[in-house]
Amino acid sequence: QSALTQPASVSGSPGQSITISCTGTSSDVGSYNLVSWYQQHPGKAPKLMIYEGSKRPSGVSNRFSGSKSGNTASLTISGLQAEDEAEYYCCSYASTRIFYVFGTGTKVTVL
Amino acid sequence: EVQLVESGGGLIQPGGSLRLSCAASGFNVSNNYMSWVRQAPGKGLEWVSVIYSGGTTYYADSVKGRFFISRDDSKNTLYLQMNSLRAEDTAVYYCARGVGEIDYWGQGALVTVSS
Protein backbone atom coordinates (compact mmCIF):
# COMPACT_ATOMS: atom_id res chain seq x y z
CA GLN A 1 0.00 0.00 0.00
CA SER A 2 1.54 3.28 -1.09
CA ALA A 3 1.32 6.44 0.95
CA LEU A 4 -1.31 8.98 -0.01
CA THR A 5 0.08 11.73 -2.26
CA GLN A 6 0.48 15.25 -0.93
CA PRO A 7 2.38 18.21 -2.39
CA ALA A 8 5.81 18.52 -0.82
CA SER A 9 5.32 22.16 0.04
CA VAL A 10 2.72 24.91 0.08
CA SER A 11 3.31 28.52 1.03
CA GLY A 12 1.27 31.62 1.64
CA SER A 13 1.40 35.06 3.18
CA PRO A 14 -0.18 35.89 6.53
CA GLY A 15 -3.92 36.26 6.19
CA GLN A 16 -4.13 34.28 2.98
CA SER A 17 -5.82 30.91 2.51
CA ILE A 18 -4.03 27.80 1.36
CA THR A 19 -5.25 24.32 0.46
CA ILE A 20 -3.35 21.06 0.82
CA SER A 21 -4.47 18.12 -1.28
CA CYS A 22 -4.29 14.46 -0.36
CA THR A 23 -4.78 12.08 -3.27
CA GLY A 24 -5.53 8.42 -2.75
CA THR A 25 -7.49 5.81 -4.64
CA SER A 26 -10.95 4.35 -4.77
CA SER A 27 -9.72 1.80 -2.21
CA ASP A 28 -8.98 4.33 0.50
CA VAL A 29 -9.88 8.05 0.35
CA GLY A 30 -12.57 7.45 -2.26
CA SER A 31 -14.29 4.64 -0.35
CA TYR A 32 -14.45 5.93 3.20
CA ASN A 33 -15.25 9.19 4.93
CA LEU A 34 -12.43 8.50 7.38
CA VAL A 35 -9.75 11.01 6.45
CA SER A 36 -7.94 12.80 9.24
CA TRP A 37 -5.35 15.57 9.16
CA TYR A 38 -2.42 16.14 11.52
CA GLN A 39 -0.16 19.11 12.15
CA GLN A 40 3.41 18.44 13.26
CA HIS A 41 5.91 21.04 14.38
CA PRO A 42 9.61 20.09 14.30
CA GLY A 43 10.58 17.75 17.11
CA LYS A 44 7.01 17.47 18.35
CA ALA A 45 4.31 14.82 18.22
CA PRO A 46 1.55 15.26 15.64
CA LYS A 47 -1.68 17.04 16.57
CA LEU A 48 -5.12 16.06 15.26
CA MET A 49 -6.67 18.93 13.28
CA ILE A 50 -9.50 17.28 11.32
CA TYR A 51 -11.20 13.88 11.58
CA GLU A 52 -13.87 12.08 9.57
CA GLY A 53 -13.09 14.34 6.64
CA SER A 54 -14.40 17.62 7.98
CA LYS A 55 -14.89 17.51 11.76
CA ARG A 56 -12.74 19.64 14.05
CA PRO A 57 -11.71 18.43 17.51
CA SER A 58 -12.43 20.70 20.41
CA GLY A 59 -9.84 23.44 20.65
CA VAL A 60 -8.82 23.44 16.98
CA SER A 61 -9.29 26.79 15.28
CA ASN A 62 -12.16 27.12 12.81
CA ARG A 63 -9.57 28.45 10.36
CA PHE A 64 -8.91 24.80 9.59
CA SER A 65 -11.44 22.97 7.42
CA GLY A 66 -11.53 19.68 5.56
CA SER A 67 -13.35 18.37 2.52
CA LYS A 68 -13.30 15.54 0.01
CA SER A 69 -14.06 15.06 -3.65
CA GLY A 70 -13.71 11.64 -5.18
CA ASN A 71 -10.31 10.19 -4.32
CA THR A 72 -8.88 13.51 -3.10
CA ALA A 73 -9.22 15.03 0.35
CA SER A 74 -8.26 18.61 1.10
CA LEU A 75 -7.27 20.70 4.10
CA THR A 76 -7.81 24.44 3.88
CA ILE A 77 -6.18 26.88 6.26
CA SER A 78 -7.74 30.32 6.11
CA GLY A 79 -6.31 33.48 7.62
CA LEU A 80 -2.83 31.96 7.59
CA GLN A 81 -0.77 32.71 10.70
CA ALA A 82 2.91 32.31 11.53
CA GLU A 83 2.08 29.52 14.00
CA ASP A 84 0.55 27.48 11.16
CA GLU A 85 4.02 26.87 9.72
CA ALA A 86 4.48 23.12 10.17
CA GLU A 87 4.30 19.77 8.41
CA TYR A 88 0.80 18.46 7.66
CA TYR A 89 -0.16 14.84 7.10
CA CYS A 90 -3.40 13.31 5.92
CA CYS A 91 -4.45 9.81 6.95
CA SER A 92 -7.14 7.51 5.59
CA TYR A 93 -8.67 4.16 6.42
CA ALA A 94 -7.70 1.79 3.62
CA SER A 95 -9.28 -1.59 4.37
CA THR A 96 -9.44 -4.32 6.98
CA ARG A 97 -6.17 -5.70 5.60
CA ILE A 98 -4.11 -2.55 5.13
CA PHE A 99 -5.94 -0.61 7.78
CA TYR A 100 -4.60 2.98 7.82
CA VAL A 101 -2.26 4.85 5.49
CA PHE A 102 -0.69 8.27 5.94
CA GLY A 103 0.08 10.86 3.31
CA THR A 104 3.58 11.86 2.24
CA GLY A 105 3.40 15.11 4.18
CA THR A 106 3.28 18.79 3.18
CA LYS A 107 5.54 21.50 4.53
CA VAL A 108 3.56 24.71 4.99
CA THR A 109 5.62 27.89 4.94
CA VAL A 110 4.26 31.26 6.00
CA LEU A 111 6.05 33.88 3.94
CA GLU B 1 -4.90 15.04 32.34
CA VAL B 2 -4.21 12.48 29.63
CA GLN B 3 -0.57 11.49 29.31
CA LEU B 4 1.32 8.85 27.35
CA VAL B 5 4.95 8.21 28.26
CA GLU B 6 7.05 5.85 26.13
CA SER B 7 10.19 4.07 27.27
CA GLY B 8 12.46 1.29 26.09
CA GLY B 9 13.98 2.85 22.99
CA GLY B 10 17.68 2.70 22.19
CA LEU B 11 20.39 1.32 19.94
CA ILE B 12 19.99 -2.30 18.87
CA GLN B 13 21.85 -4.48 16.37
CA PRO B 14 20.09 -5.84 13.27
CA GLY B 15 18.27 -9.05 14.10
CA GLY B 16 17.83 -8.06 17.72
CA SER B 17 14.71 -7.52 19.82
CA LEU B 18 13.40 -4.60 21.82
CA ARG B 19 10.25 -3.93 23.79
CA LEU B 20 8.70 -0.48 23.96
CA SER B 21 6.41 0.46 26.82
CA CYS B 22 3.85 3.24 27.00
CA ALA B 23 2.50 4.18 30.41
CA ALA B 24 -0.89 5.86 30.18
CA SER B 25 -2.55 8.12 32.72
CA GLY B 26 -5.82 10.03 32.76
CA PHE B 27 -7.73 7.26 30.98
CA ASN B 28 -7.89 3.46 30.70
CA VAL B 29 -6.06 1.82 27.80
CA SER B 30 -8.44 -1.12 28.12
CA ASN B 31 -11.38 1.02 26.99
CA ASN B 32 -9.69 2.57 23.99
CA TYR B 33 -8.13 1.74 20.63
CA MET B 34 -4.38 2.12 21.15
CA SER B 35 -1.86 2.43 18.33
CA TRP B 36 1.82 2.63 17.55
CA VAL B 37 2.88 5.02 14.80
CA ARG B 38 6.50 5.48 13.70
CA GLN B 39 8.47 8.14 11.89
CA ALA B 40 11.86 7.43 10.33
CA PRO B 41 14.39 10.28 10.60
CA GLY B 42 13.36 13.08 8.25
CA LYS B 43 10.48 11.01 6.88
CA GLY B 44 6.70 10.84 7.18
CA LEU B 45 4.40 9.03 9.55
CA GLU B 46 3.70 5.31 9.23
CA TRP B 47 0.96 3.47 11.07
CA VAL B 48 2.42 0.32 12.69
CA SER B 49 -0.17 -1.46 14.81
CA VAL B 50 -3.41 -1.15 16.78
CA ILE B 51 -5.06 -3.05 19.61
CA TYR B 52 -8.79 -2.72 20.05
CA SER B 53 -10.50 -2.53 23.40
CA GLY B 54 -11.64 -6.11 22.89
CA GLY B 55 -8.07 -7.24 22.30
CA THR B 56 -8.10 -7.66 18.51
CA THR B 57 -4.83 -6.61 16.93
CA TYR B 58 -3.78 -5.43 13.46
CA TYR B 59 -0.37 -4.76 11.93
CA ALA B 60 1.11 -2.99 8.95
CA ASP B 61 2.48 -5.41 6.37
CA SER B 62 5.99 -4.04 6.97
CA VAL B 63 6.04 -5.39 10.56
CA LYS B 64 3.61 -8.30 10.42
CA GLY B 65 5.04 -11.40 12.02
CA ARG B 66 7.90 -9.46 13.66
CA PHE B 67 6.15 -6.92 15.90
CA PHE B 68 3.52 -7.68 18.53
CA ILE B 69 1.28 -5.21 20.33
CA SER B 70 -0.13 -5.94 23.76
CA ARG B 71 -1.31 -4.22 26.90
CA ASP B 72 -1.39 -4.77 30.65
CA ASP B 73 -4.65 -3.40 31.95
CA SER B 74 -3.52 -3.65 35.58
CA LYS B 75 -0.57 -1.39 34.79
CA ASN B 76 -2.50 0.72 32.27
CA THR B 77 0.42 0.21 29.90
CA LEU B 78 0.75 -0.51 26.19
CA TYR B 79 3.64 -2.50 24.73
CA LEU B 80 5.27 -3.12 21.38
CA GLN B 81 7.51 -6.17 21.17
CA MET B 82 9.82 -5.76 18.20
CA ASN B 83 11.74 -8.81 16.94
CA SER B 84 14.06 -9.43 13.99
CA LEU B 85 14.77 -5.73 13.78
CA ARG B 86 16.07 -4.26 10.54
CA ALA B 87 17.82 -1.02 9.69
CA GLU B 88 14.61 0.23 8.09
CA ASP B 89 12.84 -0.05 11.46
CA THR B 90 14.94 2.88 12.71
CA ALA B 91 12.42 5.53 13.73
CA VAL B 92 10.77 7.46 16.49
CA TYR B 93 7.93 5.29 17.77
CA TYR B 94 4.86 7.09 19.05
CA CYS B 95 2.29 5.55 21.35
CA ALA B 96 -1.15 6.96 20.55
CA ARG B 97 -4.76 6.84 21.68
CA GLY B 98 -7.04 6.04 18.79
CA VAL B 99 -6.32 4.71 15.35
CA GLY B 100 -7.53 6.79 12.40
CA GLU B 101 -8.29 9.77 14.56
CA ILE B 102 -5.57 9.97 17.19
CA ASP B 103 -6.31 12.54 19.86
CA TYR B 104 -3.36 11.92 22.17
CA TRP B 105 0.26 11.08 21.35
CA GLY B 106 3.26 10.26 23.46
CA GLN B 107 6.53 12.14 23.14
CA GLY B 108 8.07 9.32 21.11
CA ALA B 109 10.84 6.78 21.69
CA LEU B 110 13.80 6.60 19.33
CA VAL B 111 14.78 3.15 18.11
CA THR B 112 18.03 2.92 16.16
CA VAL B 113 18.88 -0.35 14.44
CA SER B 114 22.54 -0.38 13.51
CA SER B 115 25.66 -2.49 13.89
XYZ file of N, CA and C in Angstrom:
678
model
N 0.841 -1.194 0.000
C 0.000 0.000 0.000
C 0.877 1.244 0.000
N 0.747 2.073 -1.020
C 1.542 3.281 -1.094
C 0.932 4.370 -0.228
N 1.791 5.297 0.178
C 1.324 6.439 0.950
C 0.431 7.308 0.072
N -0.482 8.021 0.700
C -1.312 8.978 -0.010
C -0.423 10.121 -0.506
N -0.772 10.718 -1.642
C 0.080 11.727 -2.261
C -0.307 13.142 -1.845
N 0.657 13.836 -1.300
C 0.478 15.247 -0.933
C 1.568 16.070 -1.623
N 1.305 17.360 -1.856
C 2.377 18.213 -2.386
C 3.460 18.359 -1.330
N 4.705 18.425 -1.779
C 5.809 18.517 -0.825
C 5.764 19.806 -0.017
N 5.341 20.887 -0.660
C 5.324 22.160 0.037
C 4.214 23.060 -0.497
N 3.714 23.882 0.405
C 2.723 24.906 0.082
C 3.092 26.135 0.893
N 2.987 27.303 0.303
C 3.311 28.520 1.034
C 2.250 29.586 0.817
N 2.208 30.514 1.739
C 1.269 31.619 1.640
C 1.660 32.741 2.573
N 1.133 33.910 2.330
C 1.402 35.061 3.176
C 0.409 35.100 4.330
N 0.763 35.757 5.403
C -0.175 35.888 6.529
C -1.511 36.455 6.070
N -2.578 35.818 6.541
C -3.919 36.262 6.193
C -4.509 35.565 4.981
N -3.648 34.967 4.167
C -4.127 34.280 2.981
C -4.697 32.910 3.346
N -5.330 32.280 2.361
C -5.821 30.914 2.509
C -4.990 29.985 1.634
N -4.722 28.807 2.141
C -4.027 27.799 1.356
C -4.795 26.485 1.460
N -4.612 25.635 0.464
C -5.253 24.323 0.457
C -4.215 23.246 0.174
N -4.247 22.194 0.978
C -3.355 21.062 0.823
C -4.181 19.879 0.329
N -3.747 19.272 -0.746
C -4.469 18.122 -1.284
C -3.872 16.814 -0.791
N -4.680 15.789 -0.811
C -4.294 14.459 -0.362
C -4.970 13.461 -1.306
N -4.195 12.926 -2.236
C -4.777 12.080 -3.268
C -4.531 10.606 -2.984
N -5.608 9.863 -2.961
C -5.527 8.422 -2.752
C -6.148 7.696 -3.922
N -6.845 6.627 -3.610
C -7.487 5.812 -4.638
C -8.919 5.494 -4.225
N -9.596 4.773 -5.080
C -10.955 4.354 -4.773
C -10.982 3.306 -3.668
N -9.807 2.806 -3.278
C -9.724 1.803 -2.210
C -9.531 2.422 -0.840
N -9.182 3.691 -0.800
C -8.979 4.328 0.499
C -9.771 5.629 0.608
N -9.197 6.751 0.212
C -9.884 8.046 0.351
C -11.255 8.023 -0.313
N -11.324 7.434 -1.494
C -12.566 7.447 -2.256
C -13.672 6.578 -1.688
N -13.302 5.607 -0.844
C -14.290 4.645 -0.353
C -14.815 4.943 1.037
N -14.074 5.726 1.797
C -14.452 5.934 3.196
C -14.391 7.410 3.570
N -15.297 7.823 4.440
C -15.252 9.194 4.931
C -14.474 9.208 6.248
N -13.260 8.656 6.173
C -12.425 8.495 7.376
C -11.047 9.079 7.141
N -11.015 10.310 6.653
C -9.754 11.015 6.453
C -9.525 11.952 7.636
N -8.334 11.893 8.167
C -7.938 12.804 9.239
C -6.717 13.589 8.798
N -6.491 14.706 9.458
C -5.354 15.574 9.158
C -4.613 15.899 10.454
N -3.273 15.878 10.364
C -2.420 16.140 11.518
C -1.437 17.252 11.201
N -1.173 18.055 12.215
C -0.158 19.109 12.153
C 1.024 18.662 13.011
N 2.236 18.823 12.489
C 3.413 18.439 13.263
C 4.477 19.525 13.174
N 4.800 20.093 14.313
C 5.907 21.039 14.381
C 7.204 20.260 14.600
N 8.342 20.816 14.189
C 9.611 20.091 14.300
C 9.885 19.603 15.714
N 10.234 18.328 15.821
C 10.576 17.754 17.110
C 9.410 17.474 18.033
N 8.204 17.676 17.529
C 7.012 17.466 18.352
C 6.160 16.327 17.817
N 5.259 15.840 18.661
C 4.313 14.821 18.223
C 3.237 15.476 17.356
N 2.635 14.715 16.460
C 1.547 15.261 15.641
C 0.355 15.684 16.491
N -0.470 16.556 15.909
C -1.684 17.038 16.568
C -2.849 16.869 15.604
N -3.936 16.279 16.082
C -5.118 16.065 15.259
C -5.807 17.394 14.974
N -6.029 17.683 13.676
C -6.668 18.933 13.280
C -8.064 18.715 12.694
N -8.224 17.608 11.970
C -9.497 17.283 11.315
C -9.679 15.770 11.386
N -10.922 15.301 11.627
C -11.196 13.878 11.580
C -12.505 13.646 10.831
N -12.705 12.443 10.387
C -13.872 12.080 9.567
C -14.098 13.096 8.447
N -13.019 13.487 7.824
C -13.086 14.344 6.644
C -13.225 15.826 6.906
N -14.116 16.195 7.828
C -14.399 17.624 7.984
C -14.687 18.062 9.417
N -14.566 17.156 10.362
C -14.886 17.509 11.756
C -13.646 18.025 12.477
N -13.839 19.045 13.284
C -12.737 19.637 14.050
C -12.827 19.211 15.505
N -11.705 18.735 16.066
C -11.707 18.426 17.506
C -11.866 19.709 18.306
N -12.315 19.556 19.529
C -12.435 20.700 20.412
C -11.078 21.376 20.574
N -11.069 22.697 20.460
C -9.839 23.445 20.650
C -9.095 23.779 19.377
N -9.468 23.143 18.272
C -8.822 23.442 16.983
C -9.531 24.635 16.341
N -8.740 25.572 15.873
C -9.289 26.793 15.280
C -10.197 26.485 14.093
N -11.260 27.284 13.952
C -12.158 27.117 12.811
C -11.542 27.640 11.522
N -10.290 28.087 11.587
C -9.568 28.451 10.364
C -9.169 27.204 9.574
N -9.257 26.062 10.234
C -8.913 24.803 9.588
C -10.204 24.086 9.171
N -10.261 23.676 7.904
C -11.438 22.966 7.424
C -11.030 21.861 6.465
N -11.841 20.804 6.424
C -11.531 19.675 5.563
C -12.684 19.358 4.628
N -12.336 18.768 3.492
C -13.347 18.371 2.522
C -12.825 17.207 1.704
N -13.700 16.656 0.859
C -13.296 15.545 0.012
C -14.090 15.576 -1.284
N -13.412 15.217 -2.361
C -14.064 15.065 -3.650
C -13.447 13.866 -4.350
N -14.227 12.856 -4.550
C -13.706 11.645 -5.184
C -12.587 11.029 -4.353
N -11.445 10.825 -4.995
C -10.305 10.193 -4.317
C -9.358 11.201 -3.677
N -9.755 12.469 -3.644
C -8.878 13.505 -3.102
C -9.535 14.233 -1.932
N -8.798 14.263 -0.818
C -9.219 15.030 0.346
C -8.409 16.319 0.383
N -8.943 17.325 1.043
C -8.256 18.614 1.102
C -8.357 19.221 2.492
N -7.303 19.919 2.865
C -7.267 20.696 4.104
C -7.052 22.154 3.708
N -7.941 23.013 4.154
C -7.808 24.441 3.884
C -7.513 25.168 5.182
N -6.506 26.017 5.138
C -6.183 26.885 6.256
C -6.465 28.310 5.810
N -7.413 28.942 6.455
C -7.745 30.325 6.115
C -7.123 31.269 7.127
N -6.927 32.509 6.722
C -6.314 33.484 7.624
C -4.979 32.994 8.151
N -4.112 32.587 7.250
C -2.831 31.964 7.595
C -2.069 32.776 8.637
N -1.542 32.076 9.641
C -0.770 32.714 10.699
C 0.605 32.070 10.804
N 1.536 32.798 11.386
C 2.907 32.307 11.527
C 2.956 30.959 12.240
N 2.084 30.764 13.212
C 2.084 29.521 13.997
C 1.588 28.320 13.194
N 1.028 28.583 12.006
C 0.553 27.476 11.161
C 1.694 26.825 10.389
N 2.869 27.440 10.424
C 4.016 26.874 9.720
C 4.401 25.560 10.384
N 4.278 24.473 9.631
C 4.477 23.124 10.165
C 4.356 22.125 9.020
N 4.534 20.858 9.344
C 4.304 19.767 8.414
C 2.880 19.273 8.638
N 2.173 18.958 7.562
C 0.805 18.464 7.660
C 0.691 17.113 6.967
N 0.018 16.178 7.647
C -0.155 14.836 7.105
C -1.646 14.489 7.061
N -2.062 13.878 5.966
C -3.400 13.313 5.921
C -3.279 11.822 6.269
N -4.413 11.220 6.588
C -4.445 9.808 6.945
C -5.814 9.266 6.576
N -5.859 8.088 5.980
C -7.138 7.512 5.586
C -7.211 6.036 5.937
N -8.413 5.585 6.280
C -8.666 4.163 6.417
C -8.552 3.560 5.023
N -7.947 2.377 4.934
C -7.696 1.788 3.618
C -8.372 0.434 3.415
N -8.584 -0.303 4.470
C -9.276 -1.592 4.367
C -9.007 -2.381 5.638
N -9.682 -3.499 5.784
C -9.445 -4.317 6.979
C -8.098 -5.021 6.905
N -7.485 -5.057 5.723
C -6.170 -5.701 5.599
C -5.054 -4.687 5.754
N -5.166 -3.573 5.083
C -4.114 -2.553 5.126
C -4.293 -1.625 6.309
N -5.518 -1.412 6.651
C -5.939 -0.605 7.782
C -5.794 0.885 7.528
N -4.732 1.536 7.989
C -4.602 2.978 7.823
C -3.327 3.325 7.071
N -3.416 4.389 6.247
C -2.261 4.850 5.491
C -2.153 6.366 5.631
N -0.938 6.842 5.837
C -0.689 8.275 5.942
C -0.291 8.848 4.592
N -0.397 10.170 4.494
C 0.081 10.863 3.315
C 1.573 11.118 3.403
N 2.138 11.621 2.316
C 3.584 11.856 2.237
C 4.029 13.082 3.019
N 3.081 13.935 3.389
C 3.396 15.113 4.177
C 3.589 16.362 3.329
N 3.152 17.500 3.854
C 3.283 18.787 3.184
C 3.856 19.823 4.140
N 4.929 20.441 3.727
C 5.539 21.498 4.534
C 4.846 22.817 4.197
N 4.213 23.412 5.186
C 3.560 24.714 4.994
C 4.487 25.811 5.485
N 4.755 26.758 4.604
C 5.616 27.891 4.942
C 4.800 29.174 4.893
N 4.916 29.955 5.957
C 4.257 31.262 6.000
C 5.289 32.317 5.612
N 5.053 32.949 4.500
C 6.052 33.884 3.937
C 6.201 35.163 4.753
N -5.610 14.702 33.583
C -4.899 15.040 32.341
C -4.411 13.763 31.678
N -4.661 13.639 30.387
C -4.213 12.476 29.629
C -2.723 12.591 29.330
N -1.995 11.529 29.630
C -0.568 11.488 29.310
C -0.189 10.111 28.819
N 0.740 10.079 27.868
C 1.315 8.847 27.347
C 2.828 9.011 27.401
N 3.510 8.099 28.091
C 4.955 8.207 28.256
C 5.608 6.919 27.786
N 6.367 7.014 26.689
C 7.050 5.845 26.132
C 8.409 5.649 26.797
N 8.848 4.415 26.798
C 10.187 4.072 27.273
C 10.633 2.807 26.568
N 11.942 2.537 26.654
C 12.458 1.293 26.091
C 13.197 1.443 24.779
N 13.259 2.652 24.243
C 13.982 2.846 22.993
C 15.486 2.771 23.191
N 16.227 2.742 22.097
C 17.682 2.698 22.193
C 18.317 2.154 20.939
N 19.607 1.858 21.049
C 20.385 1.321 19.938
C 20.385 -0.204 20.020
N 20.052 -0.845 18.908
C 19.994 -2.303 18.867
C 20.580 -2.784 17.547
N 21.243 -3.933 17.584
C 21.847 -4.482 16.366
C 20.787 -5.129 15.479
N 21.026 -5.146 14.177
C 20.095 -5.842 13.271
C 19.885 -7.281 13.712
N 18.628 -7.703 13.663
C 18.266 -9.046 14.099
C 17.889 -9.132 15.563
N 18.123 -8.068 16.293
C 17.831 -8.060 17.722
C 16.380 -7.769 18.043
N 16.074 -7.772 19.337
C 14.714 -7.523 19.818
C 14.709 -6.385 20.826
N 13.572 -5.724 20.903
C 13.404 -4.601 21.818
C 11.930 -4.515 22.170
N 11.642 -4.123 23.414
C 10.252 -3.928 23.789
C 10.045 -2.488 24.225
N 9.097 -1.827 23.572
C 8.703 -0.480 23.961
C 7.522 -0.552 24.927
N 7.529 0.344 25.891
C 6.411 0.461 26.823
C 5.813 1.852 26.712
N 4.541 1.946 27.020
C 3.848 3.236 26.997
C 2.916 3.280 28.199
N 3.310 4.051 29.207
C 2.498 4.184 30.409
C 1.461 5.274 30.205
N 0.203 4.904 30.381
C -0.887 5.860 30.183
C -1.432 6.346 31.523
N -1.886 7.576 31.550
C -2.552 8.119 32.722
C -3.674 9.039 32.260
N -4.682 9.166 33.095
C -5.815 10.026 32.757
C -6.931 9.332 32.017
N -6.710 8.066 31.653
C -7.732 7.263 30.981
C -7.302 5.799 31.039
N -8.194 4.891 30.688
C -7.886 3.464 30.703
C -7.581 2.958 29.303
N -6.410 2.360 29.122
C -6.058 1.815 27.804
C -7.023 0.693 27.415
N -7.574 0.017 28.404
C -8.443 -1.122 28.122
C -9.740 -0.707 27.430
N -10.128 0.541 27.567
C -11.384 1.019 26.986
C -11.210 1.764 25.675
N -9.985 1.782 25.176
C -9.688 2.574 23.986
C -8.937 1.774 22.934
N -9.033 2.235 21.674
C -8.134 1.738 20.634
C -6.782 2.391 20.917
N -5.733 1.600 20.907
C -4.384 2.119 21.147
C -3.476 1.710 19.994
N -2.693 2.667 19.512
C -1.863 2.429 18.332
C -0.397 2.740 18.580
N 0.428 2.213 17.691
C 1.823 2.626 17.554
C 1.978 3.194 16.149
N 2.589 4.364 16.071
C 2.882 5.023 14.802
C 4.363 5.373 14.817
N 5.065 5.173 13.708
C 6.495 5.481 13.701
C 6.836 6.506 12.634
N 8.001 7.105 12.819
C 8.472 8.136 11.892
C 9.986 7.997 11.761
N 10.431 7.541 10.605
C 11.864 7.428 10.334
C 12.467 8.825 10.284
N 13.745 8.961 10.584
C 14.391 10.280 10.600
C 14.170 11.052 9.305
N 13.595 12.236 9.414
C 13.362 13.080 8.252
C 12.266 12.603 7.320
N 11.517 11.597 7.746
C 10.483 11.012 6.880
C 9.092 11.238 7.448
N 8.092 10.667 6.777
C 6.701 10.838 7.176
C 6.247 9.824 8.209
N 4.985 9.914 8.553
C 4.397 9.031 9.547
C 3.995 7.705 8.913
N 4.110 6.640 9.685
C 3.700 5.310 9.231
C 2.956 4.612 10.364
N 1.715 4.228 10.098
C 0.959 3.467 11.074
C 1.568 2.073 11.201
N 1.744 1.599 12.443
C 2.424 0.323 12.689
C 1.446 -0.752 13.179
N 0.670 -0.431 14.214
C -0.174 -1.457 14.811
C -1.259 -0.831 15.670
N -2.331 -1.589 15.909
C -3.406 -1.149 16.783
C -3.916 -2.332 17.589
N -4.359 -2.058 18.802
C -5.061 -3.048 19.608
C -6.395 -2.451 20.013
N -7.458 -3.180 19.713
C -8.794 -2.723 20.049
C -9.075 -2.974 21.526
N -10.115 -2.340 22.016
C -10.501 -2.526 23.403
C -10.821 -3.996 23.687
N -11.331 -4.701 22.702
C -11.645 -6.114 22.888
C -10.445 -7.024 22.763
N -9.297 -6.464 22.386
C -8.068 -7.242 22.300
C -7.639 -7.610 20.889
N -8.485 -7.371 19.909
C -8.104 -7.657 18.513
C -6.944 -6.756 18.103
N -6.010 -7.356 17.349
C -4.828 -6.608 16.929
C -4.686 -6.610 15.415
N -4.072 -5.552 14.891
C -3.784 -5.433 13.463
C -2.385 -4.857 13.313
N -1.734 -5.199 12.189
C -0.371 -4.760 11.931
C -0.202 -4.300 10.495
N 0.709 -3.358 10.294
C 1.108 -2.992 8.947
C 1.871 -4.162 8.343
N 1.786 -4.307 7.032
C 2.482 -5.415 6.372
C 3.983 -5.387 6.642
N 4.539 -4.186 6.803
C 5.985 -4.041 6.974
C 6.497 -4.637 8.293
N 5.608 -4.860 9.249
C 6.043 -5.387 10.558
C 5.335 -6.684 10.936
N 4.399 -7.113 10.111
C 3.606 -8.304 10.425
C 4.499 -9.511 10.623
N 4.256 -10.226 11.715
C 5.044 -11.405 12.017
C 6.321 -11.111 12.798
N 6.690 -9.847 12.907
C 7.904 -9.465 13.660
C 7.571 -8.631 14.892
N 6.547 -7.804 14.798
C 6.152 -6.917 15.901
C 4.852 -7.432 16.518
N 4.723 -7.237 17.846
C 3.517 -7.684 18.530
C 3.077 -6.630 19.536
N 1.835 -6.219 19.433
C 1.275 -5.214 20.330
C 0.507 -5.920 21.440
N 0.610 -5.378 22.642
C -0.132 -5.942 23.765
C -0.356 -4.853 24.802
N -1.099 -5.193 25.821
C -1.312 -4.218 26.898
C -1.477 -4.963 28.218
N -1.178 -4.255 29.296
C -1.388 -4.774 30.648
C -2.373 -3.832 31.315
N -3.616 -4.270 31.414
C -4.649 -3.398 31.946
C -4.389 -3.026 33.404
N -3.778 -3.932 34.167
C -3.521 -3.651 35.580
C -2.477 -2.552 35.745
N -1.592 -2.432 34.744
C -0.570 -1.389 34.792
C -0.930 -0.204 33.893
N -2.059 -0.319 33.202
C -2.502 0.723 32.267
C -1.371 1.071 31.292
N -0.766 0.043 30.745
C 0.419 0.209 29.902
C 0.271 -0.560 28.592
N 0.731 0.089 27.525
C 0.745 -0.509 26.191
C 2.172 -0.925 25.861
N 2.309 -2.001 25.095
C 3.639 -2.495 24.729
C 3.739 -2.720 23.223
N 4.983 -2.684 22.743
C 5.273 -3.116 21.384
C 6.542 -3.955 21.438
N 6.375 -5.266 21.235
C 7.513 -6.170 21.167
C 8.007 -6.207 19.733
N 9.257 -5.846 19.544
C 9.822 -5.763 18.200
C 10.944 -6.792 18.063
N 10.763 -7.753 17.165
C 11.740 -8.812 16.936
C 12.323 -8.716 15.535
N 13.415 -9.392 15.317
C 14.064 -9.434 13.994
C 14.182 -8.033 13.405
N 14.717 -7.131 14.198
C 14.768 -5.730 13.783
C 15.714 -5.525 12.610
N 15.317 -4.583 11.758
C 16.067 -4.262 10.541
C 16.443 -2.785 10.565
N 17.401 -2.423 9.753
C 17.818 -1.024 9.686
C 16.645 -0.110 9.346
N 15.751 -0.605 8.509
C 14.610 0.227 8.094
C 13.557 0.397 9.186
N 13.736 -0.261 10.314
C 12.843 -0.052 11.458
C 13.298 1.134 12.312
N 14.454 1.704 11.981
C 14.941 2.878 12.710
C 13.936 4.015 12.595
N 13.474 4.507 13.731
C 12.424 5.528 13.732
C 12.133 5.985 15.149
N 11.403 7.081 15.237
C 10.767 7.457 16.491
C 9.421 6.749 16.529
N 9.176 6.039 17.611
C 7.929 5.294 17.766
C 7.025 6.041 18.741
N 5.839 6.377 18.235
C 4.856 7.085 19.049
C 3.769 6.124 19.525
N 3.464 6.203 20.779
C 2.294 5.552 21.353
C 1.140 6.533 21.185
N -0.056 6.041 20.848
C -1.150 6.959 20.552
C -2.500 6.382 20.947
N -3.400 7.265 21.362
C -4.759 6.841 21.676
C -5.633 7.056 20.436
N -6.231 5.969 19.997
C -7.045 6.042 18.794
C -6.350 5.306 17.672
N -6.975 5.306 16.502
C -6.319 4.715 15.353
C -6.410 5.673 14.179
N -7.467 5.822 13.493
C -7.535 6.789 12.398
C -7.531 8.211 12.898
N -8.275 8.449 13.943
C -8.287 9.773 14.559
C -7.632 9.654 15.930
N -6.377 10.118 15.986
C -5.565 9.971 17.191
C -5.565 11.285 17.942
N -6.170 11.281 19.135
C -6.311 12.543 19.864
C -5.208 12.789 20.876
N -4.484 11.734 21.261
C -3.360 11.918 22.170
C -2.180 11.084 21.692
N -0.986 11.698 21.768
C 0.257 11.075 21.350
C 1.270 11.161 22.490
N 2.135 10.172 22.548
C 3.260 10.259 23.465
C 4.339 11.153 22.873
N 5.429 11.287 23.595
C 6.528 12.143 23.136
C 7.430 11.421 22.140
N 7.279 10.105 22.054
C 8.068 9.322 21.108
C 9.293 8.680 21.740
N 9.639 7.501 21.252
C 10.837 6.780 21.694
C 11.673 6.450 20.463
N 12.938 6.835 20.482
C 13.804 6.604 19.326
C 14.388 5.199 19.372
N 14.190 4.473 18.290
C 14.780 3.155 18.112
C 15.749 3.227 16.939
N 16.998 2.887 17.200
C 18.030 2.917 16.161
C 18.555 1.506 15.964
N 18.404 0.996 14.757
C 18.879 -0.351 14.438
C 20.138 -0.220 13.594
N 21.257 -0.560 14.191
C 22.538 -0.382 13.507
C 23.600 -1.255 14.159
N 24.545 -1.702 13.351
C 25.659 -2.491 13.885
C 26.841 -1.588 14.227
